[in-house]
JSON list of C-alpha atoms in Angstrom, two decimals:
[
{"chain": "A", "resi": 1, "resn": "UNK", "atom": "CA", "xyz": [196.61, -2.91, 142.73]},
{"chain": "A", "resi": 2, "resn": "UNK", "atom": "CA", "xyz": [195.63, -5.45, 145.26]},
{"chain": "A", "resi": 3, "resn": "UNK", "atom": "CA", "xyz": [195.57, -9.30, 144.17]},
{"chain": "A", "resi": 4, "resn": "UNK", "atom": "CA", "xyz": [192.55, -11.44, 145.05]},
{"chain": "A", "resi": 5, "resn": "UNK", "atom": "CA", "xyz": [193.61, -14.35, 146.86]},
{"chain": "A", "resi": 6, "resn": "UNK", "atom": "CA", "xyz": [191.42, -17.73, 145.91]},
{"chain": "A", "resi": 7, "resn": "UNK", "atom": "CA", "xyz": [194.23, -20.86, 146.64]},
{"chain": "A", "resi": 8, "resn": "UNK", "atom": "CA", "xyz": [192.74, -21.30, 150.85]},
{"chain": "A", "resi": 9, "resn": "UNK", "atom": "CA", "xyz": [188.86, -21.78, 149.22]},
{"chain": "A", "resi": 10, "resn": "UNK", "atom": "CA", "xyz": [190.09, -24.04, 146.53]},
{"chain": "A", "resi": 11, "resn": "UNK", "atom": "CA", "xyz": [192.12, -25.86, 149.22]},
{"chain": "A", "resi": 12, "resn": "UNK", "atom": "CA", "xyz": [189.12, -25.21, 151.74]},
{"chain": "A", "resi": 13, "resn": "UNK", "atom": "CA", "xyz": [187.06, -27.07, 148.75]},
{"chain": "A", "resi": 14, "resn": "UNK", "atom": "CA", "xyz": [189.15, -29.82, 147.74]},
{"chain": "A", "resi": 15, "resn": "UNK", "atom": "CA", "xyz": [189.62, -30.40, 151.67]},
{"chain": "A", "resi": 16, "resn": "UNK", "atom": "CA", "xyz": [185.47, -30.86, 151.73]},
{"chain": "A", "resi": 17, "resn": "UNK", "atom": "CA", "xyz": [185.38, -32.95, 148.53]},
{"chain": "A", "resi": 18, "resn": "UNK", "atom": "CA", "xyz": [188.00, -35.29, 149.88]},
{"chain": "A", "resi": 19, "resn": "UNK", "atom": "CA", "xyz": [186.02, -35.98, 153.14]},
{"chain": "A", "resi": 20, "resn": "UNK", "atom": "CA", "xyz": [182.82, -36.54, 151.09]},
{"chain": "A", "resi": 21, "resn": "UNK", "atom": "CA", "xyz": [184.80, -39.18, 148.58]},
{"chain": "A", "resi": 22, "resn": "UNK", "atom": "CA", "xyz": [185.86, -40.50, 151.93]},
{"chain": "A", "resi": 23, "resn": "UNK", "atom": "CA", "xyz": [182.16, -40.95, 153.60]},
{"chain": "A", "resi": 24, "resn": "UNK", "atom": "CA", "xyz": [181.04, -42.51, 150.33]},
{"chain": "A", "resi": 25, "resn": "UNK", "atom": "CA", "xyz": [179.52, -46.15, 150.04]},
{"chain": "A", "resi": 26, "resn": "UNK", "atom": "CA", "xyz": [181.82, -48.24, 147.96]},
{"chain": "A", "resi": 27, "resn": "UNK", "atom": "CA", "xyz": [181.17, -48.53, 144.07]},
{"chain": "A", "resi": 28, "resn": "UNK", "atom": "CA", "xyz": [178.33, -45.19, 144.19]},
{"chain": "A", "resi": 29, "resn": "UNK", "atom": "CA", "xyz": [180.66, -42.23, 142.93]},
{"chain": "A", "resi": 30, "resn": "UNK", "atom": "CA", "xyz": [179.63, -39.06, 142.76]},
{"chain": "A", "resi": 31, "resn": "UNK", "atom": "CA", "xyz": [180.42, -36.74, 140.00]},
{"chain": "A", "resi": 32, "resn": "UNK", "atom": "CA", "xyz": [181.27, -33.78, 141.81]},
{"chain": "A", "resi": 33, "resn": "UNK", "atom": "CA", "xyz": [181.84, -34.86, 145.57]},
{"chain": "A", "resi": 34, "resn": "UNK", "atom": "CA", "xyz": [178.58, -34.59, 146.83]},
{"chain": "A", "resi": 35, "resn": "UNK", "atom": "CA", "xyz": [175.23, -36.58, 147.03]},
{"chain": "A", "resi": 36, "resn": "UNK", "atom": "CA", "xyz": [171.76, -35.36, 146.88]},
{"chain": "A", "resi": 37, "resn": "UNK", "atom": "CA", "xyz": [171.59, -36.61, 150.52]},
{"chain": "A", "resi": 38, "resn": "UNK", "atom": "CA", "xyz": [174.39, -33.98, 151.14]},
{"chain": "A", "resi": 39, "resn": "UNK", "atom": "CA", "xyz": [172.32, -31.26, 149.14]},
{"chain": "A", "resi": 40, "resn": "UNK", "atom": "CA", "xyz": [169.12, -31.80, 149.89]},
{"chain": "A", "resi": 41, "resn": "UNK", "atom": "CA", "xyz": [168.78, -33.90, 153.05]},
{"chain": "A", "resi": 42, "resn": "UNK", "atom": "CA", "xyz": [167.58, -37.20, 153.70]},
{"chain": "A", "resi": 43, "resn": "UNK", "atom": "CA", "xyz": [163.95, -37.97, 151.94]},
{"chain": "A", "resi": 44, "resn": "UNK", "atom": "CA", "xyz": [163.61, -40.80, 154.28]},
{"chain": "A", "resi": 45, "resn": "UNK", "atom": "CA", "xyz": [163.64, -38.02, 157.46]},
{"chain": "A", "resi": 46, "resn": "UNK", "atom": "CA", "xyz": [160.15, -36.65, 156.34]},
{"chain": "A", "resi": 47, "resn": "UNK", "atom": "CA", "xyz": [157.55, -39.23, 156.19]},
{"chain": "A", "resi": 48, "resn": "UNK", "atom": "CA", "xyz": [155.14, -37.12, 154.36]},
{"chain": "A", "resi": 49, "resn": "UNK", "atom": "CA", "xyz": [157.95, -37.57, 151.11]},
{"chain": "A", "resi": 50, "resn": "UNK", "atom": "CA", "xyz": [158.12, -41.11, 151.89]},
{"chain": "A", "resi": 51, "resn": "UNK", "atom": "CA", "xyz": [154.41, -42.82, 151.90]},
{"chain": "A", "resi": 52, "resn": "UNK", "atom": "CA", "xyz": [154.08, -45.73, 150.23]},
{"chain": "A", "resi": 53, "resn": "UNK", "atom": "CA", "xyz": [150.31, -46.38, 151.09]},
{"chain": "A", "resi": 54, "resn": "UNK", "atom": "CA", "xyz": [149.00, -44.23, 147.67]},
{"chain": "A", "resi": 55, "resn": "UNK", "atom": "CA", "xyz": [146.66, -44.52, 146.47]},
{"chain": "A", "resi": 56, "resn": "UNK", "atom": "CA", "xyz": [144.59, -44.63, 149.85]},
{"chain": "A", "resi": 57, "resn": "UNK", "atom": "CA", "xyz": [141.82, -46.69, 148.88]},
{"chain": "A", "resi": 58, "resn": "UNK", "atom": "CA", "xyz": [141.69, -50.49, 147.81]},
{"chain": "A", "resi": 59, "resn": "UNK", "atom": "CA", "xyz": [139.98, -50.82, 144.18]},
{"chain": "A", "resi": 60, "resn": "UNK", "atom": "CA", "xyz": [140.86, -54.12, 142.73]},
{"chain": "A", "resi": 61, "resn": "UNK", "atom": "CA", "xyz": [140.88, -57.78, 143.86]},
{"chain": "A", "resi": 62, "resn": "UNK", "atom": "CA", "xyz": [144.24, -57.96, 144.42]},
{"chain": "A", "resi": 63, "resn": "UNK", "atom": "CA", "xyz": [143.93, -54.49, 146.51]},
{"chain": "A", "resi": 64, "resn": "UNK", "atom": "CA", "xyz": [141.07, -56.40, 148.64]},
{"chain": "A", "resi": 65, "resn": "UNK", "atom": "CA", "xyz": [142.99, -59.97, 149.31]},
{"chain": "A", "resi": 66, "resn": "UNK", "atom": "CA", "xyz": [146.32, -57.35, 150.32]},
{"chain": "A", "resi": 67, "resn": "UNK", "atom": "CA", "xyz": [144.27, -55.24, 152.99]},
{"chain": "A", "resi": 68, "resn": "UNK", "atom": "CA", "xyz": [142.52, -58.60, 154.20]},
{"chain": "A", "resi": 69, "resn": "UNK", "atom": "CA", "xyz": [146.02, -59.72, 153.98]},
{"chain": "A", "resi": 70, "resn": "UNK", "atom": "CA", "xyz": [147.56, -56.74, 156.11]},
{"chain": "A", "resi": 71, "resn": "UNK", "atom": "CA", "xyz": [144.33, -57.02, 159.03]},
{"chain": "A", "resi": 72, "resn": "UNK", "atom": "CA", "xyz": [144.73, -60.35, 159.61]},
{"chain": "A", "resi": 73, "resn": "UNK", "atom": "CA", "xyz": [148.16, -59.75, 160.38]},
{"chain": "A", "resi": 74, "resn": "UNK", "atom": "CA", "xyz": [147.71, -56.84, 162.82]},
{"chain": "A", "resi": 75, "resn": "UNK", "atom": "CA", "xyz": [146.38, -58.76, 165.80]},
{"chain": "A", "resi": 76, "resn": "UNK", "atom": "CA", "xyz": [146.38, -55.76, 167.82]},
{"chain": "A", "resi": 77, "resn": "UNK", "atom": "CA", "xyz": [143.95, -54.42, 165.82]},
{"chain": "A", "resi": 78, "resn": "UNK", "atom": "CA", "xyz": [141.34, -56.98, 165.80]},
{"chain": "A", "resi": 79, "resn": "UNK", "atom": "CA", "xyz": [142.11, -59.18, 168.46]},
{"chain": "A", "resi": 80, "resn": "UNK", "atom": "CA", "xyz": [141.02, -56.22, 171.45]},
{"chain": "A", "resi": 81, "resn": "UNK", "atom": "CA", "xyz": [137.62, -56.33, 169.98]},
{"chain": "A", "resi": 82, "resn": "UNK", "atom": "CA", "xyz": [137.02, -60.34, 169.41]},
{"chain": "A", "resi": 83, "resn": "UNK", "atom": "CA", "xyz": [133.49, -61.33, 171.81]},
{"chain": "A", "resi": 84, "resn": "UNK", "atom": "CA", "xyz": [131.79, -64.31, 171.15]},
{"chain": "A", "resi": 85, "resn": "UNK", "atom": "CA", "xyz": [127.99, -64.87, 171.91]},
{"chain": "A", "resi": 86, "resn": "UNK", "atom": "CA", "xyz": [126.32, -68.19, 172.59]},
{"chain": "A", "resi": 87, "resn": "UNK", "atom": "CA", "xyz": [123.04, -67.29, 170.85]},
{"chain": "A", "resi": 88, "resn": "UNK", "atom": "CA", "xyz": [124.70, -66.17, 167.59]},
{"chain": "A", "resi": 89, "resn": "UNK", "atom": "CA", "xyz": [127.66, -65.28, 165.75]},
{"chain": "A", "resi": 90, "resn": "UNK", "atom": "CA", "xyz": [129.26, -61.89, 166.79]},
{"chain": "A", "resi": 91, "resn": "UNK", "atom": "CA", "xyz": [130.29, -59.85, 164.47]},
{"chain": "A", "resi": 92, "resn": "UNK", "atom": "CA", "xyz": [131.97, -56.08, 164.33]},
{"chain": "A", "resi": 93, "resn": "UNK", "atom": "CA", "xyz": [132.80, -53.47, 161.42]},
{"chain": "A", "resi": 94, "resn": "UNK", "atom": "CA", "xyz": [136.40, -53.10, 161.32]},
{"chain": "A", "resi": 95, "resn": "UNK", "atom": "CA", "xyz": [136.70, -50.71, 158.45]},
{"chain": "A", "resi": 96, "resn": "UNK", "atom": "CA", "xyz": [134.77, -48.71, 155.65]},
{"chain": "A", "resi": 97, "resn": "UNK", "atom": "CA", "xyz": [135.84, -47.44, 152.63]},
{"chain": "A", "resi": 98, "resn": "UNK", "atom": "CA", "xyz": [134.75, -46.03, 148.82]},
{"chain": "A", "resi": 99, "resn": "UNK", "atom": "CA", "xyz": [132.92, -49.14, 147.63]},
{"chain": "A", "resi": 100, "resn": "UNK", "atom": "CA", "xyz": [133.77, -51.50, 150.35]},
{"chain": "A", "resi": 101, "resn": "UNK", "atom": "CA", "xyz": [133.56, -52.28, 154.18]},
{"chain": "A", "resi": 102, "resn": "UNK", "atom": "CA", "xyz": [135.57, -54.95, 156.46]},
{"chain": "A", "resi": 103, "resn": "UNK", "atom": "CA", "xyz": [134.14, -57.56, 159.37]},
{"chain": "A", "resi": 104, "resn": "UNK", "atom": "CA", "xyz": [135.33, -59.29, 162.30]},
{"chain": "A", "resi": 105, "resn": "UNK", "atom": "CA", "xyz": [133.28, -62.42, 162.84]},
{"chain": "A", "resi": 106, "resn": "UNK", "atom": "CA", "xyz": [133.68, -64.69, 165.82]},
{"chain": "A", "resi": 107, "resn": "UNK", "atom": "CA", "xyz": [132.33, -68.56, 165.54]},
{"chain": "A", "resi": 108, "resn": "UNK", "atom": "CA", "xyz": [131.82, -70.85, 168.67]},
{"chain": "A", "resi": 109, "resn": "UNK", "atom": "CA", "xyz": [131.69, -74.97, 167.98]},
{"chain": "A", "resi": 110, "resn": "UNK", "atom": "CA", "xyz": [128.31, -75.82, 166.53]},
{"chain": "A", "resi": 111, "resn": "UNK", "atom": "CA", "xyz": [127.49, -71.66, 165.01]},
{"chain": "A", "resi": 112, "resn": "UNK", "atom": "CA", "xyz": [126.49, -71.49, 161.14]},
{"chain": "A", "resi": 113, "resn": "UNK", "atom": "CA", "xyz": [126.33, -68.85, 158.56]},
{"chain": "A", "resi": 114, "resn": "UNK", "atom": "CA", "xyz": [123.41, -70.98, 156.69]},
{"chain": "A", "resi": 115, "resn": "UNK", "atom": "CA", "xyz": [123.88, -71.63, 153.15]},
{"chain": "A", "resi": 116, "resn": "UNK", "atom": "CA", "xyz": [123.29, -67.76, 151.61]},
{"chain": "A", "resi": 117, "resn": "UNK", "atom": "CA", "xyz": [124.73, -65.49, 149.23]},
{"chain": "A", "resi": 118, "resn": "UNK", "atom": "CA", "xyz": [126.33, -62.16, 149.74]},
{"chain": "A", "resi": 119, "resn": "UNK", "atom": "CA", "xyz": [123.36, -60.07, 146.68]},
{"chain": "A", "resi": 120, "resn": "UNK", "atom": "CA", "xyz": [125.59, -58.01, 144.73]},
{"chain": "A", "resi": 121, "resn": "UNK", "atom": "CA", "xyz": [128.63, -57.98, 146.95]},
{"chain": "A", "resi": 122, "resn": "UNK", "atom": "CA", "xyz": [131.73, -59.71, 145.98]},
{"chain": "A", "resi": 123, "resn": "UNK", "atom": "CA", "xyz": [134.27, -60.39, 148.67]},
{"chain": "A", "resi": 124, "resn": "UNK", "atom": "CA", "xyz": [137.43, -61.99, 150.32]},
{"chain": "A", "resi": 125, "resn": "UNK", "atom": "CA", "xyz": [137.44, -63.96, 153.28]},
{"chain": "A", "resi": 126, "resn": "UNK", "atom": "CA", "xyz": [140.30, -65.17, 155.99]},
{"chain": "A", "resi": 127, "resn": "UNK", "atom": "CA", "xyz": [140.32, -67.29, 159.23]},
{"chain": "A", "resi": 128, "resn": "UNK", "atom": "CA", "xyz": [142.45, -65.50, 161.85]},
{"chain": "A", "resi": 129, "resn": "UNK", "atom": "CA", "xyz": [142.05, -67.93, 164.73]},
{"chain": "A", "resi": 130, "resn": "UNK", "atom": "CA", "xyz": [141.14, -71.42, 164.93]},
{"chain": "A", "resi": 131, "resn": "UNK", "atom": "CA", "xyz": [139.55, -73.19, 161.66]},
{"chain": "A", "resi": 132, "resn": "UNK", "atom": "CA", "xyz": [136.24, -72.77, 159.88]},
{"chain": "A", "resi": 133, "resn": "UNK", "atom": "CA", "xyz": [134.43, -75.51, 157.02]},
{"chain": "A", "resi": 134, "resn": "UNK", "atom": "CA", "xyz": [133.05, -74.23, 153.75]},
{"chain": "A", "resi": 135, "resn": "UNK", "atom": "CA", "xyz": [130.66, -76.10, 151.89]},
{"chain": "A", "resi": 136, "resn": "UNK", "atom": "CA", "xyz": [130.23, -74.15, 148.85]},
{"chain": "A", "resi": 137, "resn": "UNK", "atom": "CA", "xyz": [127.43, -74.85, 146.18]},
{"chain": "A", "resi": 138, "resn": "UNK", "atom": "CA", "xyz": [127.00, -74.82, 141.93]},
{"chain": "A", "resi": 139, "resn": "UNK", "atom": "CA", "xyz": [125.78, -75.86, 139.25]},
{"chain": "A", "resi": 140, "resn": "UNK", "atom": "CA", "xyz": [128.71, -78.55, 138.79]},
{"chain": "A", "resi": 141, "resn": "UNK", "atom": "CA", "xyz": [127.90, -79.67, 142.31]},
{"chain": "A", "resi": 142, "resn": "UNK", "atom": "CA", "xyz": [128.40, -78.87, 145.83]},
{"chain": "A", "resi": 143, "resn": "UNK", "atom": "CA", "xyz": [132.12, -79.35, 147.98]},
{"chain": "A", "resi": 144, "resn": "UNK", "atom": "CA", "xyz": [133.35, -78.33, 151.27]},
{"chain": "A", "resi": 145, "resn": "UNK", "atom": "CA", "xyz": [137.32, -77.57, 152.22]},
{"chain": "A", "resi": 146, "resn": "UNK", "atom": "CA", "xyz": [138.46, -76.72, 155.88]},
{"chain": "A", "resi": 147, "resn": "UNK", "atom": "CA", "xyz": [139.76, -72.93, 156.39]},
{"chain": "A", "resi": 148, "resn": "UNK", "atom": "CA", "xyz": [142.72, -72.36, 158.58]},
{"chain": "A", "resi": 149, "resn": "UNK", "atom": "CA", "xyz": [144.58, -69.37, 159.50]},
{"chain": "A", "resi": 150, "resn": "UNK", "atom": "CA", "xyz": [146.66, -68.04, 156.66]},
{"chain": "A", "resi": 151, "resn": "UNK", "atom": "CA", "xyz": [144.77, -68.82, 153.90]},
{"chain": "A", "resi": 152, "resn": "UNK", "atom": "CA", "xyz": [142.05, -66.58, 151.99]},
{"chain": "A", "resi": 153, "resn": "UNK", "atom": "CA", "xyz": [138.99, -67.60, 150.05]},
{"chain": "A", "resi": 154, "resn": "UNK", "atom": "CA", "xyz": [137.70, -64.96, 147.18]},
{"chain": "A", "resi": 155, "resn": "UNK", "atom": "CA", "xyz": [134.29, -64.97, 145.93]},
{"chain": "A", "resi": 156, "resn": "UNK", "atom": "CA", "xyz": [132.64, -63.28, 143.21]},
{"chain": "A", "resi": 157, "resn": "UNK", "atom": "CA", "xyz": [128.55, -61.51, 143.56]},
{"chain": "A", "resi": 158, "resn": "UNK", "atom": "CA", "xyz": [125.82, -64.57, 143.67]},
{"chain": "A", "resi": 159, "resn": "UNK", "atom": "CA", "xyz": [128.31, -67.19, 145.44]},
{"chain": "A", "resi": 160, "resn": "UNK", "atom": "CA", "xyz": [126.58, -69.86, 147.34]},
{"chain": "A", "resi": 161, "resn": "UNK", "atom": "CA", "xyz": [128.37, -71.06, 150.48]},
{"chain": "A", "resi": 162, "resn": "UNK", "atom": "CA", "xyz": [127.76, -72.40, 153.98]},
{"chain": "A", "resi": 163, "resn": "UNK", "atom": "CA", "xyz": [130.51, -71.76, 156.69]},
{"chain": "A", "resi": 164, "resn": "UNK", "atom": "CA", "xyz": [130.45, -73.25, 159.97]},
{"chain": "A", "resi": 165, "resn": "UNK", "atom": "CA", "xyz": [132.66, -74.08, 163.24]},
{"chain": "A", "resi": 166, "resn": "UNK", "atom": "CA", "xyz": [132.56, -77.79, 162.93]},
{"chain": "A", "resi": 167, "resn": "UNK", "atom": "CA", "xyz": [135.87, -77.88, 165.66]},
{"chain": "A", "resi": 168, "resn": "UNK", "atom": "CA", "xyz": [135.54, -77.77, 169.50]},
{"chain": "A", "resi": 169, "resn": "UNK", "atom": "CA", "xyz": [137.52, -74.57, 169.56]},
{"chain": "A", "resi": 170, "resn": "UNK", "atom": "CA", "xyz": [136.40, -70.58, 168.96]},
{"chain": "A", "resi": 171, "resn": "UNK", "atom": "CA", "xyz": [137.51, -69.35, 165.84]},
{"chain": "A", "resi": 172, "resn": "UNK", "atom": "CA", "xyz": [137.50, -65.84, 164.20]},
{"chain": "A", "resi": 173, "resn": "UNK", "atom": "CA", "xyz": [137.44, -64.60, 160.84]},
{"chain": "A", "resi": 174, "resn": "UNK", "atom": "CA", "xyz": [137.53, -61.21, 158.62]},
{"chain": "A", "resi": 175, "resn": "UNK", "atom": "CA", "xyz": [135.23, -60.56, 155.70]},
{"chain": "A", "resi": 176, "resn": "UNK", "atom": "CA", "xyz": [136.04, -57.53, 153.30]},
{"chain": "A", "resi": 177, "resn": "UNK", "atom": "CA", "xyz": [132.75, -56.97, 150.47]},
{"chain": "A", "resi": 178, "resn": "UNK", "atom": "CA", "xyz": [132.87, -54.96, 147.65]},
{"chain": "A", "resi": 179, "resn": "UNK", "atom": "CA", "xyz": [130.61, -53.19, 147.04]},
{"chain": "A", "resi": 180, "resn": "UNK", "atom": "CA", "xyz": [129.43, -53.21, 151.20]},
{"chain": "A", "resi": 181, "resn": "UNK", "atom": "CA", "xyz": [127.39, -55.68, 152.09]},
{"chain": "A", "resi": 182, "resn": "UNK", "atom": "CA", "xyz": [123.57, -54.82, 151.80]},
{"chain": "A", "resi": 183, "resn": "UNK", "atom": "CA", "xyz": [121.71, -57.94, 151.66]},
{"chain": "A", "resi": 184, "resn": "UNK", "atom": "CA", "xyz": [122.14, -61.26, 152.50]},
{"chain": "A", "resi": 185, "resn": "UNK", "atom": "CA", "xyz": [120.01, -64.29, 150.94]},
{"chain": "A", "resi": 186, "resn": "UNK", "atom": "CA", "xyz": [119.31, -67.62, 152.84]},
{"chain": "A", "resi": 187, "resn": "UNK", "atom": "CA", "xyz": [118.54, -70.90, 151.39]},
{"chain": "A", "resi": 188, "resn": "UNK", "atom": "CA", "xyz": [117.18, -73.79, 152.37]},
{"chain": "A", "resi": 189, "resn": "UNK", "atom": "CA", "xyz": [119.90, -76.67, 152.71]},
{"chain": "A", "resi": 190, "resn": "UNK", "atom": "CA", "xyz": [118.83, -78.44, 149.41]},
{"chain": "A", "resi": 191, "resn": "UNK", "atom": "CA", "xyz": [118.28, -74.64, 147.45]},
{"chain": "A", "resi": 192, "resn": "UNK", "atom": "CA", "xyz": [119.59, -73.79, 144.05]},
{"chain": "A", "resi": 193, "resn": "UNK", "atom": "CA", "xyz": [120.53, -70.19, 143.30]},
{"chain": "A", "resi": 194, "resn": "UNK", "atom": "CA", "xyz": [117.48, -69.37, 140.91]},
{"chain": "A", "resi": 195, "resn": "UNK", "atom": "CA", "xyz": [115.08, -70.29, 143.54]},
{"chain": "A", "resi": 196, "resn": "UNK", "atom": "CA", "xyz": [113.46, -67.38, 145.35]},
{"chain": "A", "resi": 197, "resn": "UNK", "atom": "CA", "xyz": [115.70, -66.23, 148.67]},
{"chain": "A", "resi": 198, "resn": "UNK", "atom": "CA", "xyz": [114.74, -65.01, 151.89]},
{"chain": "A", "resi": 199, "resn": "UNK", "atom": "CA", "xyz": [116.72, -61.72, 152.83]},
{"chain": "A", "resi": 200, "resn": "UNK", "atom": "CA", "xyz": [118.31, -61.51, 156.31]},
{"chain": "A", "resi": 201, "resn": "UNK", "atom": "CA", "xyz": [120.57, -58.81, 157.81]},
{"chain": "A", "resi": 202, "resn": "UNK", "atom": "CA", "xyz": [123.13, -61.21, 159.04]},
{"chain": "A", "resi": 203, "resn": "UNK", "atom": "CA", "xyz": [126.79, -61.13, 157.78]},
{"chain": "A", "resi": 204, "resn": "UNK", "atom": "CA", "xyz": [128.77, -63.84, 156.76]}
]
């Protein structure tokens, strides 16, 4: 009767497991000799296993002042389409979404939003590119701060504000409003919010 012979695949084996203890990383045994990196392969080699960007859509406040956060800092994404017209303020949809939509606005010295509100959207607001002023007005009273790049401004539905270019550079800014922006209500310059608006199609 012929013996089966097992000691070269247990030596063949051991051989493998030595290499493997070998190629560790310091201090991260393995019970066995091998990794699930060794099994299964390397998660990080298919994207599709690795996405971080779920869920797809922002929902929250936070969510909104991250993707603000995340445009303003891809200038090659906004900074092709920047025009600026003499007339007006330019302005250009960067991105829609479920229950929101992003803007590009571009400001020359001297151009004005008007003091308006934004109806029932609430939104975020950043400066990309030179500085804007804010004069924002309440019931406790009215105040104005200076808006460079880098910072953000978030406003809730029914907030009363004035931005202009009060510098004697361009600037540029991007507007996310949730839910997207339908209506837009002017006031006169000495207007409280209950008094009756004027609706224009302008963003800002």
């Amino acid at each position: 009767m012929r013996m089966i012979r097992i000691r070269k695949r247990n030596r063949d084996r051991s051989k493998l497991a030595r290499r493997l203890q070998a190629a560790r990383p310091a201090g991260r045994p393995w019970a066995d000799g091998l990794s699930d990196v060794s099994i299964a392969g390397d998660p990080l080699a298919f994207p599709h296993l690795a996405r971080t960007d779920l869920p797809g859509h922002p929902v929250t406040v936070a969510d909104h002042s991250r993707l603000v956060r995340e445009i303003a800092a891809d200038r090659a994404r906004w900074e092709p389409l920047v025009r600026y017209d003499a007339l007006t303020r330019w302005y250009a949809r960067l991105e829609t979404g479920p229950g929101y939509e992003v803007w590009l606005l571009s400001w020359l010295p001297g151009q004005s939003s008007g003091l308006h509100d934004h109806g029932a959207s609430a939104g975020v607001m950043a400066v990309v590119r030179g500085e804007l002023v804010e004069r924002s007005l309440t019931h406790a009273g009215d105040g104005a701060r200076t808006l460079r790049p880098g910072g953000q401004r978030v406003f809730s539905a029914g907030y009363l504000h004035e931005v202009v270019n009060g510098s004697l550079e361009p600037a540029v800014s991007i507007h996310l409003y949730s839910p997207g922006l339908t209506e837009m209500n002017q006031y006169g310059g000495a207007a409280v919010p209950e008094q009756h608006p004027q609706t224009s199609a302008e963003v800002g």
